[in-house]
Tab-separated table of C-alpha atoms in Angstrom:
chain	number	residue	atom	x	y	z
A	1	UNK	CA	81.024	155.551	36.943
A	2	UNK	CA	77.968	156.535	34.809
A	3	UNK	CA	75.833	154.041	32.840
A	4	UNK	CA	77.634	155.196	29.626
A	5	UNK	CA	81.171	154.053	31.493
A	6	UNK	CA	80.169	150.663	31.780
A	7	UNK	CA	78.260	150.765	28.218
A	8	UNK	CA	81.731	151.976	26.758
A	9	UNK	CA	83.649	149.273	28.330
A	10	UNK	CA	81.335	146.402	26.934
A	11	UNK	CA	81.618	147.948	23.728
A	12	UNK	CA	85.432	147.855	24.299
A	13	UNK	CA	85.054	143.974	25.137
A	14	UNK	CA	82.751	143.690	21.825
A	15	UNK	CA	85.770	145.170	19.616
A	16	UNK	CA	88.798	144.091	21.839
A	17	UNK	CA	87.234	140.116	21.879
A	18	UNK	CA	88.405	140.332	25.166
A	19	UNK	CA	87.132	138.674	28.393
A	20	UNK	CA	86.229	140.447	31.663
A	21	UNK	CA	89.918	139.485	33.274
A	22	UNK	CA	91.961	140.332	29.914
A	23	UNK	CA	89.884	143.798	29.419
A	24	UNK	CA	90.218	144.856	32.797
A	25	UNK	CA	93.852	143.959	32.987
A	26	UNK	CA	94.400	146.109	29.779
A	27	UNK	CA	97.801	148.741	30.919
A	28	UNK	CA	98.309	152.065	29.863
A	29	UNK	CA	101.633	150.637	28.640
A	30	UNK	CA	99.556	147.821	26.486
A	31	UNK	CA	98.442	150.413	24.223
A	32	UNK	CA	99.969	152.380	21.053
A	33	UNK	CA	97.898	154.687	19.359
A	34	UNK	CA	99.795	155.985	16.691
A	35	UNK	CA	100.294	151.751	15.704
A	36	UNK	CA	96.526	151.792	16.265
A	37	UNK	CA	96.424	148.383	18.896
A	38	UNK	CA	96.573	147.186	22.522
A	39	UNK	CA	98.442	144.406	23.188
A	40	UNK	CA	97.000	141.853	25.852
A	41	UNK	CA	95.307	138.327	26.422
A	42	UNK	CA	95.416	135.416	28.030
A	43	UNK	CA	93.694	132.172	29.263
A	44	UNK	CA	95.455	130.240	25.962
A	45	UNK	CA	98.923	130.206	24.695
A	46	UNK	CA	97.623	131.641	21.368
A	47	UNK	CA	95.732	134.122	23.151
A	48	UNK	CA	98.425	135.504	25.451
A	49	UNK	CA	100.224	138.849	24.262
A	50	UNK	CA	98.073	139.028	21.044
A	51	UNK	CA	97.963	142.175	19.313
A	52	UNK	CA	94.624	143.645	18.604
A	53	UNK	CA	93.653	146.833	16.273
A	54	UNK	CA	92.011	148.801	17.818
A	55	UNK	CA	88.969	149.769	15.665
A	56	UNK	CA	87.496	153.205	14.810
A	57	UNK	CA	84.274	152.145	15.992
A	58	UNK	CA	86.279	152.218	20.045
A	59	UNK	CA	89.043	154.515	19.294
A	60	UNK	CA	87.300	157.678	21.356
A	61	UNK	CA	86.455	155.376	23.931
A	62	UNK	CA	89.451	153.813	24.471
A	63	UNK	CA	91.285	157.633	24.375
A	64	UNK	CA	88.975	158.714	26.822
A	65	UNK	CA	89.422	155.627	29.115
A	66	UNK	CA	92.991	155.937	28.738
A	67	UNK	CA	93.090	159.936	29.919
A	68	UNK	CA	90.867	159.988	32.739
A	69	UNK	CA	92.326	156.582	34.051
A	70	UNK	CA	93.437	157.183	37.490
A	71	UNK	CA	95.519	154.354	37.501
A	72	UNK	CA	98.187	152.192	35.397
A	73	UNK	CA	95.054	150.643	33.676
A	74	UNK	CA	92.695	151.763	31.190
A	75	UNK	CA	89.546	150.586	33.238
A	76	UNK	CA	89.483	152.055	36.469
A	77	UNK	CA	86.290	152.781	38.542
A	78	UNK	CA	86.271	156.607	39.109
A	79	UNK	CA	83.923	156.375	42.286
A	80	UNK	CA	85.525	152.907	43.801
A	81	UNK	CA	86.980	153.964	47.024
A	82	UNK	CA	90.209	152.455	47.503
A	83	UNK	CA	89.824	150.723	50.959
A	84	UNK	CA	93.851	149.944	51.537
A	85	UNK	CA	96.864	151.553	49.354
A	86	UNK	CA	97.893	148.807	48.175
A	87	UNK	CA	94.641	148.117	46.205
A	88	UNK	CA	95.452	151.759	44.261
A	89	UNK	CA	97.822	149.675	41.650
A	90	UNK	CA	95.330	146.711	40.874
A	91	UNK	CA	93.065	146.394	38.350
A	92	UNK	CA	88.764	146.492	39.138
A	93	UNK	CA	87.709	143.615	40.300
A	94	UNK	CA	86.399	141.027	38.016
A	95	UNK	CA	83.298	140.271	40.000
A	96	UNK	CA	82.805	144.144	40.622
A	97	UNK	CA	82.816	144.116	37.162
A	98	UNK	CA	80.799	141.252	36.577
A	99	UNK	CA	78.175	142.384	38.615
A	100	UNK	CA	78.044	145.999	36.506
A	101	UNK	CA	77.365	143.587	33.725
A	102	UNK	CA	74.348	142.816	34.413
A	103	UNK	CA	73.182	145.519	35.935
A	104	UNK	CA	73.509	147.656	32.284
A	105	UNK	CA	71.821	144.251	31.083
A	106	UNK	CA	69.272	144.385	32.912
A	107	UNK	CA	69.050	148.152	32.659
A	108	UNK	CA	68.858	147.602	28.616
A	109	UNK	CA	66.379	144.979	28.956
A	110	UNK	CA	68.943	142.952	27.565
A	111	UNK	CA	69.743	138.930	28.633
A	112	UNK	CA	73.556	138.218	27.744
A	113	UNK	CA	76.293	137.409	29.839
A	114	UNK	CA	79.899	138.613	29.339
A	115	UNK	CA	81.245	135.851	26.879
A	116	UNK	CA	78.458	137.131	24.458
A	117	UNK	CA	80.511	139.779	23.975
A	118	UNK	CA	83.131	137.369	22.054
A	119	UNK	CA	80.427	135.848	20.619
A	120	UNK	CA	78.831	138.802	18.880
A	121	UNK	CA	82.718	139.695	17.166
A	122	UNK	CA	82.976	135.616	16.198
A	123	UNK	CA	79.844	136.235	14.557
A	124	UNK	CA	80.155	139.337	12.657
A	125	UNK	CA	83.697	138.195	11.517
A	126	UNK	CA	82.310	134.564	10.248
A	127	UNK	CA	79.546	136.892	8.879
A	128	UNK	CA	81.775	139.253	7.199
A	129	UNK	CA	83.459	136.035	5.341
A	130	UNK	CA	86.923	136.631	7.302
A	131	UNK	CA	89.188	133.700	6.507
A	132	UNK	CA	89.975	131.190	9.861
A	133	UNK	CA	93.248	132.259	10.783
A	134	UNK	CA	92.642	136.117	10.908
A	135	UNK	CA	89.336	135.081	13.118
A	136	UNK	CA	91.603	132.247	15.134
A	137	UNK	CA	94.319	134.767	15.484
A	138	UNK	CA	91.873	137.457	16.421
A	139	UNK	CA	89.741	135.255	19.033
A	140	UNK	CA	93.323	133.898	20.453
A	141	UNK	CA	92.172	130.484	19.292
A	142	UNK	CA	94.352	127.661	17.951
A	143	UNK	CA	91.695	126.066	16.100
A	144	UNK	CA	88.173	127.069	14.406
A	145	UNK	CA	86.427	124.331	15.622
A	146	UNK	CA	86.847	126.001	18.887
A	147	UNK	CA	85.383	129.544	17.752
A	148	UNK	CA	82.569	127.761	15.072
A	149	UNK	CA	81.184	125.166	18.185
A	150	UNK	CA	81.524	127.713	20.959
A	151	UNK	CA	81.416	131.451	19.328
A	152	UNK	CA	79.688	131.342	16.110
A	153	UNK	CA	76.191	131.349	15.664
A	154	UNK	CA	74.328	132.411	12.382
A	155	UNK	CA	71.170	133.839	12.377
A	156	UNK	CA	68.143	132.866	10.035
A	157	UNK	CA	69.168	136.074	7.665
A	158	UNK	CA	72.828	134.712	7.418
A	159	UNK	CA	71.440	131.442	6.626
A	160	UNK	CA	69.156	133.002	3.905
A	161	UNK	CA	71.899	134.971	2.485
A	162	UNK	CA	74.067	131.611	2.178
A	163	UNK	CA	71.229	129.978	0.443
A	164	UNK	CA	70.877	132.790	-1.868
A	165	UNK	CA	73.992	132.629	-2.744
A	166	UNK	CA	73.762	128.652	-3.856
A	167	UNK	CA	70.835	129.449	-5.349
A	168	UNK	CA	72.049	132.468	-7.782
A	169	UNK	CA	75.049	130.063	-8.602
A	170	UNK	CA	72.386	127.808	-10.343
């Protein structure tokens, strides 16, 4: 896979909110494109079989995943040679992945690790003034104390903006 592979599949984390082990383990069969979402998740109870939209912003990139797929999944490695044939059905490997990760990072001159991707949508969405149960429901969280203390993390614009706000109110 190129550079712009692995780029397109962190972008699909970004917009997905999912980890490294739910994107990866994303099926052909998980998606419907004329519903517009991909159902998948994991780790919690809440976050297990959640449907996501899948935005505009990943809809080519998902498409194109999808067709040139070699497999039942939508994130196969085009050049990984398949060692035994019994590997041909499973998903990439999370450390393979992992390891592609920050490569690209360190490629971009970037320093984040995968669960920044989560991050980065927790943000935007607190951001964007999204109420708590579309980001809980979104994030496959039960509570948003979880995605506030772990996921969301204003910057000093946001911050300014808030103020603002308080301070036009007066």
């Amino acid at each position: 896979m190129t550079n712009q592979d692995w780029i397109d599949v962190i972008l699909i984390m970004i917009y997905t909110r999912y980890r490294i082990s739910e994107v990866l383990n994303i099926r052909k069969s998980d998606i419907d494109f004329i519903n517009g979402v991909i159902k998948g998740g994991g780790k919690t109870s809440k976050g297990k079989n959640r449907i996501i939209p899948i935005m505009e912003k990943i809809r080519e990139l998902v498409i194109k995943r999808y067709d040139d797929s070699k497999t039942e999944y939508l994130i196969d490695n085009r050049n990984w040679k398949i060692k035994a044939d019994k590997m041909n059905a499973k998903p990439l490997r999370e450390n393979y992945f992992r390891n592609k990760f920050y490569e690209i990072m360190e490629q971009l001159g970037m320093n984040h690790k995968p669960q920044d991707t989560r991050k980065t949508l927790a943000t935007l969405l607190s951001k964007e003034g999204m109420s708590e149960s579309i980001i809980t429901d979104l994030m496959g969280h039960t509570d948003i104390k979880v995605t506030e203390k772990y996921y969301i993390h204003n910057d000093i614009d946001t911050l300014k903006k808030a103020m603002k706000k308080i301070n036009d109110i007066n």
